[in-house]
CSV table of C-alpha atoms and ligand atoms in Angstrom, one decimal:
chain,number,residue,atom,x,y,z
B,1,UNK,CA,-14.2,6.6,-2.8
B,2,UNK,CA,-13.5,5.9,0.8
B,3,UNK,CA,-10.1,4.9,2.1
B,4,UNK,CA,-9.9,3.0,5.4
B,5,UNK,CA,-6.6,2.6,7.2
B,6,UNK,CA,-6.4,-0.8,8.7
B,7,UNK,CA,-3.1,-0.4,10.5
B,8,UNK,CA,0.6,-0.9,9.4
B,9,UNK,CA,0.5,-1.0,5.6
B,10,UNK,CA,-3.0,-2.3,5.2
B,11,UNK,CA,-5.7,-0.2,3.6
B,12,UNK,CA,-9.2,-0.8,2.2
B,13,UNK,CA,-10.5,1.2,-0.8
B,14,UNK,CA,-14.2,1.1,-1.2
B,15,UNK,CA,-17.1,2.8,-3.0
B,16,UNK,CA,-19.7,0.9,-1.1
B,17,UNK,CA,-19.9,-1.6,-3.9
B,18,UNK,CA,-16.3,-2.8,-4.6
B,19,UNK,CA,-13.8,-3.4,-1.8
B,20,UNK,CA,-10.1,-3.3,-2.8
B,21,UNK,CA,-7.9,-4.6,0.0
B,22,UNK,CA,-4.2,-3.9,0.1
B,23,UNK,CA,-1.5,-5.7,2.1
B,24,UNK,CA,-3.8,-7.4,4.6
B,25,UNK,CA,-1.5,-8.1,7.5
B,26,UNK,CA,-4.1,-8.4,10.3
B,27,UNK,CA,-3.4,-11.5,12.4
B,28,UNK,CA,-0.5,-10.7,14.7
B,29,UNK,CA,-0.6,-7.0,13.8
B,30,UNK,CA,-0.9,-5.1,17.1
B,31,UNK,CA,-2.5,-2.2,15.3
B,32,UNK,CA,-5.0,-4.1,13.1
B,33,UNK,CA,-8.4,-2.3,13.0
B,34,UNK,CA,-10.3,-5.4,11.8
B,35,UNK,CA,-9.9,-9.2,11.9
B,36,UNK,CA,-9.0,-11.4,8.9
B,37,UNK,CA,-12.4,-13.1,9.5
B,38,UNK,CA,-14.4,-9.9,9.1
B,39,UNK,CA,-12.5,-7.8,6.5
B,40,UNK,CA,-14.4,-7.5,3.2
B,41,UNK,CA,-12.5,-8.0,-0.2
B,42,UNK,CA,-13.5,-8.2,-3.8
B,43,UNK,CA,-9.8,-8.2,-4.8
B,44,UNK,CA,-6.6,-8.2,-2.8
B,45,UNK,CA,-3.5,-6.3,-3.9
B,46,UNK,CA,0.0,-7.0,-2.6
B,47,UNK,CA,3.1,-4.8,-2.7
B,48,UNK,CA,5.5,-7.7,-1.9
B,49,UNK,CA,5.7,-11.0,-0.1
B,50,UNK,CA,7.0,-10.0,3.4
B,51,UNK,CA,4.9,-11.3,6.2
B,52,UNK,CA,3.8,-7.8,7.4
B,53,UNK,CA,2.2,-7.3,4.0
B,54,UNK,CA,1.2,-10.8,2.8
B,55,UNK,CA,-0.4,-11.5,6.2
B,56,UNK,CA,-3.7,-13.2,5.9
B,57,UNK,CA,-4.0,-13.0,2.1
B,58,UNK,CA,-4.7,-16.7,1.4
B,59,UNK,CA,-7.2,-17.0,4.2
B,60,UNK,CA,-9.1,-13.9,3.2
B,61,UNK,CA,-9.0,-14.9,-0.5
B,62,UNK,CA,-10.4,-18.3,0.3
B,63,UNK,CA,-13.2,-16.9,2.5
B,64,UNK,CA,-14.3,-14.1,0.2
B,65,UNK,CA,-13.4,-15.6,-3.2
B,66,UNK,CA,-11.4,-12.5,-4.0
B,67,UNK,CA,-8.6,-12.9,-6.5
B,68,UNK,CA,-5.1,-11.7,-5.6
B,69,UNK,CA,-2.8,-9.4,-7.6
B,70,UNK,CA,0.9,-9.8,-6.8
B,71,UNK,CA,4.2,-9.8,-8.7
B,72,UNK,CA,4.7,-13.0,-10.7
B,73,UNK,CA,6.7,-15.1,-8.2
B,74,UNK,CA,4.5,-14.3,-5.2
B,75,UNK,CA,1.4,-14.8,-7.3
B,76,UNK,CA,2.6,-18.3,-8.4
B,77,UNK,CA,2.8,-19.5,-4.8
B,78,UNK,CA,-0.6,-18.1,-4.0
B,79,UNK,CA,-2.1,-19.8,-7.1
B,80,UNK,CA,-0.6,-23.1,-5.8
B,81,UNK,CA,-3.0,-22.7,-2.8
B,82,UNK,CA,-5.9,-22.8,-5.2
B,83,UNK,CA,-6.5,-19.0,-5.2
B,84,UNK,CA,-7.2,-17.1,-8.4
B,85,UNK,CA,-4.4,-14.6,-9.2
B,86,UNK,CA,-3.2,-11.8,-11.4
B,87,UNK,CA,0.6,-12.1,-11.9
B,88,UNK,CA,2.0,-8.9,-13.5
B,89,UNK,CA,5.6,-7.9,-13.3
B,90,UNK,CA,7.1,-4.4,-12.9
B,91,UNK,CA,5.6,-2.1,-15.6
B,92,UNK,CA,2.6,-4.3,-16.1
B,93,UNK,CA,-1.0,-3.0,-15.8
B,94,UNK,CA,-4.0,-5.2,-14.9
B,95,UNK,CA,-7.5,-4.0,-15.9
B,96,UNK,CA,-10.5,-4.5,-13.8
B,97,UNK,CA,-14.2,-3.5,-14.2
B,98,UNK,CA,-13.6,-0.8,-11.5
B,99,UNK,CA,-10.3,0.5,-12.8
B,100,UNK,CA,-6.7,-0.7,-13.1
B,101,UNK,CA,-3.5,-1.4,-11.2
B,102,UNK,CA,0.1,-0.9,-12.4
B,103,UNK,CA,3.1,-2.4,-10.7
B,104,UNK,CA,6.0,0.1,-10.3
B,105,UNK,CA,9.4,-0.2,-8.7
B,106,UNK,CA,10.1,0.0,-5.0
B,107,UNK,CA,13.7,-0.2,-3.6
B,108,UNK,CA,13.6,-2.8,-0.8
B,109,UNK,CA,14.2,-6.6,-0.5
B,110,UNK,CA,11.5,-9.3,-0.4
B,111,UNK,CA,10.9,-13.0,-0.5
B,112,UNK,CA,7.9,-15.0,-1.6
B,113,UNK,CA,5.8,-16.6,1.2
B,114,UNK,CA,7.9,-19.7,0.9
B,115,UNK,CA,11.2,-17.7,1.2
B,116,UNK,CA,12.5,-17.4,-2.3
B,117,UNK,CA,14.0,-13.9,-3.0
B,118,UNK,CA,11.6,-11.8,-5.1
B,119,UNK,CA,11.2,-8.2,-6.2
B,120,UNK,CA,9.0,-5.8,-4.2
B,121,UNK,CA,6.7,-3.2,-5.9
B,122,UNK,CA,4.6,-0.1,-5.5
B,123,UNK,CA,1.0,0.0,-6.8
B,124,UNK,CA,-0.5,2.8,-8.9
B,125,UNK,CA,-4.2,2.2,-8.7
B,126,UNK,CA,-7.0,3.9,-10.6
B,127,UNK,CA,-10.1,3.2,-8.6
B,128,UNK,CA,-13.1,4.5,-10.6
B,129,UNK,CA,-11.0,7.6,-11.5
B,130,UNK,CA,-9.4,8.2,-8.2
B,131,UNK,CA,-5.6,7.6,-8.4
B,132,UNK,CA,-4.0,6.0,-5.4
B,133,UNK,CA,-0.3,5.3,-5.2
B,134,UNK,CA,0.7,2.8,-2.5
B,135,UNK,CA,4.5,3.1,-2.4
B,136,UNK,CA,4.9,-0.3,-0.7
B,137,UNK,CA,8.1,-0.7,1.4
B,138,UNK,CA,10.8,1.5,-0.2
B,139,UNK,CA,13.7,3.8,0.5
B,140,UNK,CA,13.7,7.2,-1.2
B,141,UNK,CA,14.7,7.1,-4.9
B,142,UNK,CA,14.2,9.6,-7.6
B,143,UNK,CA,12.2,7.4,-9.9
B,144,UNK,CA,9.2,7.7,-7.5
B,145,UNK,CA,8.7,10.9,-9.5
B,146,UNK,CA,8.7,9.0,-12.8
B,147,UNK,CA,6.3,6.3,-11.5
B,148,UNK,CA,3.9,9.1,-10.3
B,149,UNK,CA,4.0,11.1,-13.5
B,150,UNK,CA,3.0,8.6,-16.1
B,151,UNK,CA,-0.8,9.1,-15.9
B,152,UNK,CA,-3.3,11.3,-14.2
B,153,UNK,CA,-2.0,13.2,-11.1
B,154,UNK,CA,-1.9,11.2,-7.8
B,155,UNK,CA,-4.9,11.9,-5.6
B,156,UNK,CA,-3.6,10.1,-2.6
B,157,UNK,CA,-0.2,8.6,-1.8
B,158,UNK,CA,0.4,6.0,0.9
B,159,UNK,CA,3.9,6.6,2.1
B,160,UNK,CA,6.0,4.5,4.6
B,161,UNK,CA,7.5,6.8,7.3
B,162,UNK,CA,8.7,4.4,10.0
B,163,UNK,CA,12.4,4.2,9.0
B,164,UNK,CA,14.6,1.1,9.8
B,165,UNK,CA,12.9,-1.1,7.1
B,166,UNK,CA,11.9,1.7,4.8
B,167,UNK,CA,12.5,5.4,4.3
B,168,UNK,CA,12.1,7.5,7.5
B,169,UNK,CA,9.8,10.5,7.9
B,170,UNK,CA,12.4,12.9,6.7
B,171,UNK,CA,13.1,11.1,3.4
B,172,UNK,CA,9.4,10.6,3.1
B,173,UNK,CA,8.8,14.3,2.8
B,174,UNK,CA,11.1,14.4,-0.2
B,175,UNK,CA,9.2,11.3,-1.6
B,176,UNK,CA,6.0,13.4,-1.2
B,177,UNK,CA,7.6,16.2,-3.2
B,178,UNK,CA,8.5,13.7,-6.0
B,179,UNK,CA,5.1,12.0,-6.1
B,180,UNK,CA,3.2,15.4,-5.7
B,181,UNK,CA,-0.1,13.9,-4.5
B,182,UNK,CA,-3.1,16.0,-3.3
B,183,UNK,CA,-3.2,13.9,-0.1
B,184,UNK,CA,-0.7,11.8,1.7
B,185,UNK,CA,-1.4,9.2,4.3
B,186,UNK,CA,1.6,7.9,6.3
B,187,UNK,CA,1.8,4.2,6.8
B,188,UNK,CA,4.3,1.5,8.1
B,189,UNK,CA,5.0,3.2,11.4
B,190,UNK,CA,4.4,2.7,15.2
B,191,UNK,CA,3.5,-1.0,14.6
B,192,UNK,CA,6.7,-2.2,16.3
B,193,UNK,CA,9.4,-0.4,18.3
B,194,UNK,CA,12.0,-0.1,15.5
B,195,UNK,CA,9.5,1.8,13.3
B,196,UNK,CA,8.1,4.2,15.9
B,197,UNK,CA,8.1,7.8,14.6
B,198,UNK,CA,6.5,11.2,14.9
B,199,UNK,CA,3.6,11.2,12.4
B,200,UNK,CA,2.5,14.7,13.5
B,201,UNK,CA,6.1,15.9,12.8
B,202,UNK,CA,5.8,14.3,9.3
B,203,UNK,CA,2.5,16.1,8.7
B,204,UNK,CA,4.0,19.4,9.8
B,205,UNK,CA,6.9,19.0,7.5
B,206,UNK,CA,4.8,17.9,4.5
B,207,UNK,CA,2.4,20.8,4.9
B,208,UNK,CA,5.3,23.3,5.3
B,209,UNK,CA,7.5,22.0,2.5
B,210,UNK,CA,5.1,20.5,-0.1
B,211,UNK,CA,1.7,21.4,-1.5
B,212,UNK,CA,0.2,18.1,-0.3
B,213,UNK,CA,-2.3,17.8,2.6
B,214,UNK,CA,-1.3,15.1,5.1
B,215,UNK,CA,-3.9,12.9,6.7
B,216,UNK,CA,-2.7,11.1,9.8
B,217,UNK,CA,-5.3,8.3,10.1
B,218,UNK,CA,-5.6,6.2,13.3
B,219,UNK,CA,-6.1,2.5,12.5
B,220,UNK,CA,-9.8,2.1,11.6
B,221,UNK,CA,-10.2,5.7,10.5
B,222,UNK,CA,-11.7,6.5,7.1
B,223,UNK,CA,-11.2,9.3,4.7
B,224,UNK,CA,-13.6,10.1,1.9
B,225,UNK,CA,-12.3,11.5,-1.4
Y,301,LIG,NI1,9.0,-5.4,3.5
Y,302,LIG,MN1,7.1,-4.0,5.6
């Protein structure tokens, strides 16, 4: 499996055959590594409805025909646009030909695209046997450990480190301890001034204080697992 960081919280998981696109905020994202017109997708997964995650979801879904998985209230509004959806709630797992996706808690706020308050989530993804945990937008909370321990060990965790809207890089080190992944990729930083942070400092702390290896990926950069 190849993981491509697209900037901010957006990532693409691919095995060359299936493209799983997560939180495709590309238009208006100063760090976007690809345009909404070009990005491939067989399925789109959303952590929550905030604009910096929802982004170009509807446009990409319409162009590619990819269905969208999002928490019930966000999925309902996407379905009203004529897009095929999966609408789990927290604790729910959706099965795909290539694996499965479980929605787990994240501590944050959120709204639907139309502005109704809704619940944010993290995503635990089994992509052909590789386990990816996208924490979404969240602060540090101890049940990250519970969410990460209910199946096979986490191969790669996508962890927000920018602070201000989510946990900062110091709390994120403790989150990595809780989730205990083999690899961690920092996300949700340096896109805008309030979330600028020292990703190399995070990497140093992670690799000193936990057993995870930290991959600081520039937008557009790939990592193969
Ligand atoms: Ni958010
Ligand atoms: Mn966000």
